[in-house]
Amino acid sequence: MDLTTNYMGLELRNPLVASAGPLSQTVSGVRELADAGVGAVVMYSLFEEQMRREAERMAELEEAHEDSFPEALSYFPDVPFSASDTAVSQYLKLVEAAADAIDVPLIGSLNAASMGSWVANASRLANAGAAAIELNIYLVPGDTQVTGPEVERRHIEILQAVRESVSIPVAVKMSPYFSSVGNMCVALDQAGADGLVMFNRFLQPDIDIDRLEVASGVTLSSQNDARLPRTWIAVLKGRVEASLAASSGVETAADVVKYILAGADVVMTTSSLVRHGAQHAGKLLEGLDAWLRRKELDLDKARGMLAVPKDVEPAGYERAGYVSALEKAKSTYGSLR
């Protein structure tokens, strides 16, 4: 079965993508993912804070020695760190080595929440061999004075700044918490996003009632987490030019199939590969292939088969589904109104 997929103009051998996570932090890890059969690999994220902090340290170093003169040959400044050993440089070296080590596209990842000089590193990422950039805008406004339009504007500004600095495709990994997710997707699409990745999972700390402290941590996604992104992918299919990438809630081949039916161009997963190992990618692809053969469908025909039809109004379509679900549930749970 031909599983070839186009994602943001990149030709992938299949629609399964290893998303950013712990398995992509070494060259050997990236190679293992590629050998397992994925169509592309997203590197772990390089954070805005890392880029900004190191730029500040370099500026401080330059300022501290701006009065030095070449005649002082015996003077060697006490350099607190080497530019070649910074997190940014190490990340770029890893991208370069990993891109050379695999035969599938390697996608770099930038995690940001504001504008800044760090944007220049997007072009360095492209020069290092990244086939595309995934822009993870992790913006959690804690200031109650920040308005919704301001948050949306910042997303657009960050995307446009990165988009203008590189010629390779740029995807935005976005949040599901906008007041109008669909409108924001359209705005990002019009602002130049080549892909929309749905959705970013914000860390949600718990409370330890014995230690009386906030307990932070990262949890792997579950299959129920797929319902929200699957719904929006089904709504957006055919209504934006950007490629649609599904993220979260992939555990079995059935989850991959559901995303494809909703209209996803690619299906990303990290949690299932962390749980079961990189080789689990092969099982997911085998299951997708088997399902397509059983249904006598090819990938293009299956993709978007259950998306919201283009000739209907999405809000009414979703509302009808909501009412239908409530009516169906009444026979099991009683009235839910």
Short mmCIF file of C-alpha atoms in Angstrom, two decimals:
data_model
loop_
_atom_site.label_atom_id
_atom_site.label_comp_id
_atom_site.label_asym_id
_atom_site.label_seq_id
_atom_site.Cartn_x
_atom_site.Cartn_y
_atom_site.Cartn_z
CA MET A 1 0.00 0.00 0.00
CA ASP A 2 1.35 3.42 -0.98
CA LEU A 3 1.43 5.58 2.18
CA THR A 4 3.34 8.48 0.64
CA THR A 5 2.20 11.76 2.21
CA ASN A 6 2.72 15.44 1.52
CA TYR A 7 3.27 17.53 4.63
CA MET A 8 3.96 21.25 4.17
CA GLY A 9 5.40 20.49 0.75
CA LEU A 10 7.70 17.78 2.13
CA GLU A 11 7.24 14.33 0.64
CA LEU A 12 7.12 11.75 3.43
CA ARG A 13 7.13 7.99 2.96
CA ASN A 14 4.14 7.73 5.30
CA PRO A 15 1.96 9.96 7.52
CA LEU A 16 3.42 8.87 10.87
CA VAL A 17 5.72 11.47 12.46
CA ALA A 18 7.72 11.12 15.66
CA SER A 19 6.94 14.34 17.52
CA ALA A 20 9.26 16.29 19.79
CA GLY A 21 10.23 14.34 22.88
CA PRO A 22 12.94 12.49 24.77
CA LEU A 23 13.60 10.01 21.94
CA SER A 24 14.92 12.76 19.66
CA GLN A 25 17.60 14.11 21.99
CA THR A 26 20.50 12.14 20.51
CA VAL A 27 21.65 11.17 17.04
CA SER A 28 21.23 7.49 17.88
CA GLY A 29 17.70 8.16 19.13
CA VAL A 30 16.75 10.02 15.95
CA ARG A 31 18.27 7.25 13.83
CA GLU A 32 16.33 4.61 15.77
CA LEU A 33 13.07 6.45 15.08
CA ALA A 34 13.86 6.69 11.38
CA ASP A 35 14.86 3.03 11.22
CA ALA A 36 11.55 2.14 12.90
CA GLY A 37 9.76 3.52 9.85
CA VAL A 38 8.41 6.99 10.69
CA GLY A 39 7.94 9.45 7.86
CA ALA A 40 9.70 12.33 9.66
CA VAL A 41 11.21 13.19 13.03
CA VAL A 42 10.62 16.38 15.05
CA MET A 43 13.58 17.30 17.24
CA TYR A 44 13.13 18.17 20.89
CA SER A 45 12.61 21.90 21.43
CA LEU A 46 15.19 24.65 21.68
CA PHE A 47 13.75 27.16 24.14
CA GLU A 48 13.54 30.92 23.73
CA GLU A 49 14.90 31.31 27.27
CA GLN A 50 18.06 29.37 26.33
CA MET A 51 18.65 31.48 23.24
CA ARG A 52 17.95 34.77 25.02
CA ARG A 53 20.10 33.93 28.06
CA GLU A 54 23.11 32.99 25.94
CA ALA A 55 22.73 36.09 23.76
CA GLU A 56 22.77 38.19 26.94
CA ARG A 57 25.88 36.41 28.22
CA MET A 58 27.68 37.03 24.94
CA ALA A 59 26.69 40.72 25.07
CA GLU A 60 27.98 40.99 28.64
CA LEU A 61 31.27 39.38 27.62
CA GLU A 62 31.72 41.77 24.72
CA GLU A 63 30.94 44.74 26.93
CA ALA A 64 33.35 43.61 29.63
CA HIS A 65 36.24 43.53 27.15
CA GLU A 66 35.31 46.35 24.82
CA ASP A 67 38.31 48.40 26.02
CA SER A 68 40.83 45.63 25.29
CA PHE A 69 43.46 46.44 22.64
CA PRO A 70 45.50 44.13 20.38
CA GLU A 71 48.85 45.35 21.71
CA ALA A 72 48.17 43.60 25.02
CA LEU A 73 49.32 40.26 23.66
CA SER A 74 49.88 38.80 27.08
CA TYR A 75 46.31 39.51 28.10
CA PHE A 76 43.87 36.63 27.83
CA PRO A 77 40.36 37.37 29.13
CA ASP A 78 38.80 34.90 31.51
CA VAL A 79 36.02 33.71 29.21
CA PRO A 80 33.24 32.16 31.32
CA PHE A 81 31.99 29.98 28.50
CA SER A 82 32.78 29.03 24.93
CA ALA A 83 30.37 30.02 22.20
CA SER A 84 30.82 26.57 20.69
CA ASP A 85 29.60 24.97 23.92
CA THR A 86 26.32 26.84 24.27
CA ALA A 87 22.99 25.04 24.24
CA VAL A 88 22.15 26.69 20.93
CA SER A 89 25.38 25.56 19.29
CA GLN A 90 25.02 22.07 20.69
CA TYR A 91 21.46 21.89 19.38
CA LEU A 92 22.55 23.03 15.92
CA LYS A 93 25.33 20.46 15.89
CA LEU A 94 22.84 17.76 16.82
CA VAL A 95 20.46 18.84 14.05
CA GLU A 96 23.28 18.75 11.52
CA ALA A 97 24.49 15.32 12.61
CA ALA A 98 21.00 13.84 12.88
CA ALA A 99 19.90 15.21 9.50
CA ASP A 100 22.93 13.54 7.89
CA ALA A 101 22.24 10.27 9.71
CA ILE A 102 18.68 9.66 8.47
CA ASP A 103 16.89 9.44 5.13
CA VAL A 104 13.66 11.16 6.24
CA PRO A 105 13.04 14.86 6.93
CA LEU A 106 14.23 16.20 10.26
CA ILE A 107 12.08 19.01 11.65
CA GLY A 108 13.59 21.45 14.13
CA SER A 109 11.53 22.78 17.03
CA LEU A 110 11.59 26.26 18.59
CA ASN A 111 9.67 26.87 21.80
CA ALA A 112 8.80 30.53 22.33
CA ALA A 113 6.38 32.91 24.00
CA SER A 114 7.57 36.34 22.89
CA MET A 115 9.43 38.23 20.19
CA GLY A 116 13.18 38.68 20.42
CA SER A 117 16.60 38.36 18.82
CA TRP A 118 16.31 34.58 19.20
CA VAL A 119 14.34 34.58 15.94
CA ALA A 120 17.66 34.78 14.09
CA ASN A 121 18.39 31.24 15.21
CA ALA A 122 15.60 29.98 12.95
CA SER A 123 17.81 30.62 9.92
CA ARG A 124 20.72 28.88 11.65
CA LEU A 125 18.45 25.93 12.21
CA ALA A 126 17.62 25.82 8.50
CA ASN A 127 21.31 26.08 7.60
CA ALA A 128 22.07 23.17 9.93
CA GLY A 129 19.87 20.87 7.86
CA ALA A 130 16.37 21.12 9.29
CA ALA A 131 13.83 20.42 6.54
CA ALA A 132 11.20 22.49 8.37
CA ILE A 133 10.61 24.27 11.67
CA GLU A 134 7.89 23.52 14.18
CA LEU A 135 7.17 26.70 16.13
CA ASN A 136 5.88 25.71 19.55
CA ILE A 137 4.30 28.91 20.90
CA TYR A 138 3.93 28.02 24.56
CA LEU A 139 2.25 31.18 25.78
CA VAL A 140 0.37 30.93 29.07
CA PRO A 141 -0.67 34.50 29.97
CA GLY A 142 -0.59 34.83 33.74
CA ASP A 143 -1.27 38.56 33.67
CA THR A 144 -5.02 39.09 33.97
CA GLN A 145 -4.63 42.41 32.14
CA VAL A 146 -3.50 40.71 28.93
CA THR A 147 -6.41 40.56 26.50
CA GLY A 148 -7.36 37.79 24.12
CA PRO A 149 -6.60 39.87 20.98
CA GLU A 150 -3.17 40.68 22.42
CA VAL A 151 -2.38 36.98 22.88
CA GLU A 152 -3.53 36.25 19.34
CA ARG A 153 -1.51 39.16 17.94
CA ARG A 154 1.64 37.88 19.63
CA HIS A 155 1.19 34.47 17.99
CA ILE A 156 0.89 36.10 14.57
CA GLU A 157 3.92 38.34 15.15
CA ILE A 158 6.14 35.44 16.23
CA LEU A 159 5.06 33.34 13.24
CA GLN A 160 5.63 36.16 10.75
CA ALA A 161 9.08 36.96 12.18
CA VAL A 162 10.21 33.33 11.87
CA ARG A 163 8.49 32.92 8.50
CA GLU A 164 10.37 35.93 7.12
CA SER A 165 13.74 34.64 8.34
CA VAL A 166 13.65 31.22 6.64
CA SER A 167 12.72 29.69 3.31
CA ILE A 168 11.86 26.25 4.70
CA PRO A 169 8.30 25.38 5.83
CA VAL A 170 7.12 26.58 9.24
CA ALA A 171 4.41 24.85 11.28
CA VAL A 172 2.76 26.28 14.37
CA LYS A 173 2.04 23.94 17.26
CA MET A 174 -0.90 25.70 18.79
CA SER A 175 -3.05 25.76 21.88
CA PRO A 176 -6.72 24.71 21.98
CA TYR A 177 -7.58 27.51 24.42
CA PHE A 178 -8.35 30.43 22.14
CA SER A 179 -11.81 31.96 22.37
CA SER A 180 -12.27 31.00 18.71
CA VAL A 181 -9.87 28.23 17.74
CA GLY A 182 -11.12 28.02 14.17
CA ASN A 183 -10.67 31.73 13.56
CA MET A 184 -7.16 31.63 15.02
CA CYS A 185 -6.26 28.73 12.74
CA VAL A 186 -7.47 30.72 9.73
CA ALA A 187 -5.49 33.77 10.90
CA LEU A 188 -2.29 31.71 11.27
CA ASP A 189 -2.92 30.13 7.90
CA GLN A 190 -3.27 33.56 6.28
CA ALA A 191 -0.17 34.81 8.13
CA GLY A 192 1.94 32.18 6.40
CA ALA A 193 1.85 29.02 8.50
CA ASP A 194 2.65 26.04 6.30
CA GLY A 195 1.29 23.64 8.90
CA LEU A 196 -0.91 23.63 12.00
CA VAL A 197 -0.12 21.08 14.72
CA MET A 198 -3.06 20.34 17.02
CA PHE A 199 -2.60 20.61 19.88
CA ASN A 200 0.06 21.67 22.35
CA ARG A 201 -0.49 20.09 25.77
CA PHE A 202 0.09 22.69 28.47
CA LEU A 203 1.56 21.36 31.70
CA GLN A 204 -1.11 21.33 34.38
CA PRO A 205 0.39 21.06 37.88
CA ASP A 206 -1.33 19.14 40.65
CA ILE A 207 -1.43 19.84 44.40
CA ASP A 208 0.21 17.58 46.95
CA ILE A 209 -2.12 17.79 49.96
CA ASP A 210 0.39 16.09 52.30
CA ARG A 211 3.42 18.24 51.48
CA LEU A 212 1.24 21.29 50.91
CA GLU A 213 2.99 22.17 47.68
CA VAL A 214 2.40 22.38 43.98
CA ALA A 215 3.49 19.21 42.19
CA SER A 216 4.65 19.76 38.65
CA GLY A 217 5.43 17.08 36.13
CA VAL A 218 4.93 15.76 32.62
CA THR A 219 2.36 13.08 31.87
CA LEU A 220 2.01 11.04 28.72
CA SER A 221 -1.11 11.57 26.66
CA SER A 222 -4.02 9.12 26.65
CA GLN A 223 -6.38 8.12 23.87
CA ASN A 224 -9.12 10.41 25.18
CA ASP A 225 -6.81 13.37 24.50
CA ALA A 226 -7.31 12.76 20.77
CA ARG A 227 -10.95 13.80 20.70
CA LEU A 228 -10.42 17.57 20.80
CA PRO A 229 -7.74 17.79 18.07
CA ARG A 230 -9.65 15.27 15.96
CA THR A 231 -12.75 17.45 16.13
CA TRP A 232 -10.92 20.58 14.99
CA ILE A 233 -9.04 18.77 12.24
CA ALA A 234 -12.38 17.54 10.90
CA VAL A 235 -13.70 21.13 10.94
CA LEU A 236 -10.62 22.69 9.31
CA LYS A 237 -10.05 20.12 6.59
CA GLY A 238 -10.49 21.92 3.28
CA ARG A 239 -10.94 25.30 4.96
CA VAL A 240 -7.26 26.22 5.37
CA GLU A 241 -4.31 25.88 3.00
CA ALA A 242 -1.92 24.78 5.76
CA SER A 243 -1.21 21.11 6.32
CA LEU A 244 -2.96 19.63 9.36
CA ALA A 245 -0.93 17.62 11.85
CA ALA A 246 -2.57 15.60 14.62
CA SER A 247 -0.86 15.44 17.99
CA SER A 248 -1.86 13.71 21.25
CA GLY A 249 -3.76 10.56 22.06
CA VAL A 250 -2.13 8.08 19.68
CA GLU A 251 -1.69 4.62 21.17
CA THR A 252 -2.89 2.14 18.55
CA ALA A 253 -3.26 1.93 14.78
CA ALA A 254 -6.97 2.66 15.23
CA ASP A 255 -6.05 6.08 16.63
CA VAL A 256 -3.97 6.79 13.53
CA VAL A 257 -6.87 5.73 11.30
CA LYS A 258 -9.32 7.99 13.15
CA TYR A 259 -7.08 11.00 12.66
CA ILE A 260 -6.70 10.20 8.96
CA LEU A 261 -10.47 9.89 8.55
CA ALA A 262 -10.88 13.28 10.25
CA GLY A 263 -8.53 14.82 7.71
CA ALA A 264 -5.05 14.86 9.22
CA ASP A 265 -2.20 15.05 6.74
CA VAL A 266 0.18 13.54 9.29
CA VAL A 267 -0.26 11.90 12.67
CA MET A 268 2.34 12.66 15.34
CA THR A 269 3.12 10.61 18.41
CA THR A 270 5.61 10.60 21.24
CA SER A 271 3.79 9.01 24.17
CA SER A 272 3.19 5.66 22.44
CA LEU A 273 6.84 5.48 21.35
CA VAL A 274 8.03 6.28 24.87
CA ARG A 275 5.73 3.60 26.31
CA HIS A 276 6.50 0.86 23.80
CA GLY A 277 9.78 1.86 22.18
CA ALA A 278 10.61 3.26 18.76
CA GLN A 279 9.74 -0.05 17.08
CA HIS A 280 6.09 0.57 17.94
CA ALA A 281 6.02 2.88 14.92
CA GLY A 282 6.16 -0.17 12.69
CA LYS A 283 3.10 -1.69 14.37
CA LEU A 284 1.15 1.54 13.92
CA LEU A 285 2.00 1.62 10.22
CA GLU A 286 1.22 -2.06 9.74
CA GLY A 287 -2.17 -1.51 11.35
CA LEU A 288 -2.90 1.48 9.11
CA ASP A 289 -1.91 -0.50 6.02
CA ALA A 290 -4.05 -3.48 7.07
CA TRP A 291 -7.09 -1.28 7.70
CA LEU A 292 -6.80 0.42 4.32
CA ARG A 293 -6.56 -2.95 2.56
CA ARG A 294 -9.50 -4.34 4.51
CA LYS A 295 -11.65 -1.36 3.57
CA GLU A 296 -10.28 -1.35 0.00
CA LEU A 297 -9.25 2.28 0.31
CA ASP A 298 -6.10 4.16 -0.53
CA LEU A 299 -4.68 6.77 1.83
CA ASP A 300 -5.84 9.79 -0.14
CA LYS A 301 -9.39 8.50 -0.38
CA ALA A 302 -9.53 7.76 3.36
CA ARG A 303 -8.06 11.10 4.40
CA GLY A 304 -10.88 13.45 5.38
CA MET A 305 -13.63 10.93 4.64
CA LEU A 306 -15.32 11.88 7.93
CA ALA A 307 -14.35 15.55 7.95
CA VAL A 308 -17.07 18.20 8.13
CA PRO A 309 -18.39 18.48 4.54
CA LYS A 310 -17.30 21.63 2.73
CA ASP A 311 -20.83 22.48 1.65
CA VAL A 312 -22.27 22.67 5.18
CA GLU A 313 -21.94 25.29 7.89
CA PRO A 314 -19.52 23.85 10.51
CA ALA A 315 -21.25 25.32 13.58
CA GLY A 316 -24.62 23.88 12.60
CA TYR A 317 -23.02 20.55 11.76
CA GLU A 318 -21.33 20.36 15.16
CA ARG A 319 -24.49 21.50 16.92
CA ALA A 320 -26.49 18.76 15.23
CA GLY A 321 -23.92 16.21 16.35
CA TYR A 322 -24.12 17.53 19.91
CA VAL A 323 -27.91 17.25 20.04
CA SER A 324 -27.77 13.78 18.48
CA ALA A 325 -25.23 12.66 21.09
CA LEU A 326 -27.43 13.89 23.93
CA GLU A 327 -30.46 12.11 22.54
CA LYS A 328 -28.49 8.88 22.21
CA ALA A 329 -27.13 9.21 25.73
CA LYS A 330 -30.58 9.61 27.26
CA SER A 331 -31.33 5.91 26.75
CA THR A 332 -28.22 5.00 28.75
CA TYR A 333 -27.86 7.71 31.40
CA GLY A 334 -31.22 9.39 31.48
CA SER A 335 -31.70 13.03 30.68
CA LEU A 336 -28.48 15.06 30.65
CA ARG A 337 -30.11 18.45 30.20
#
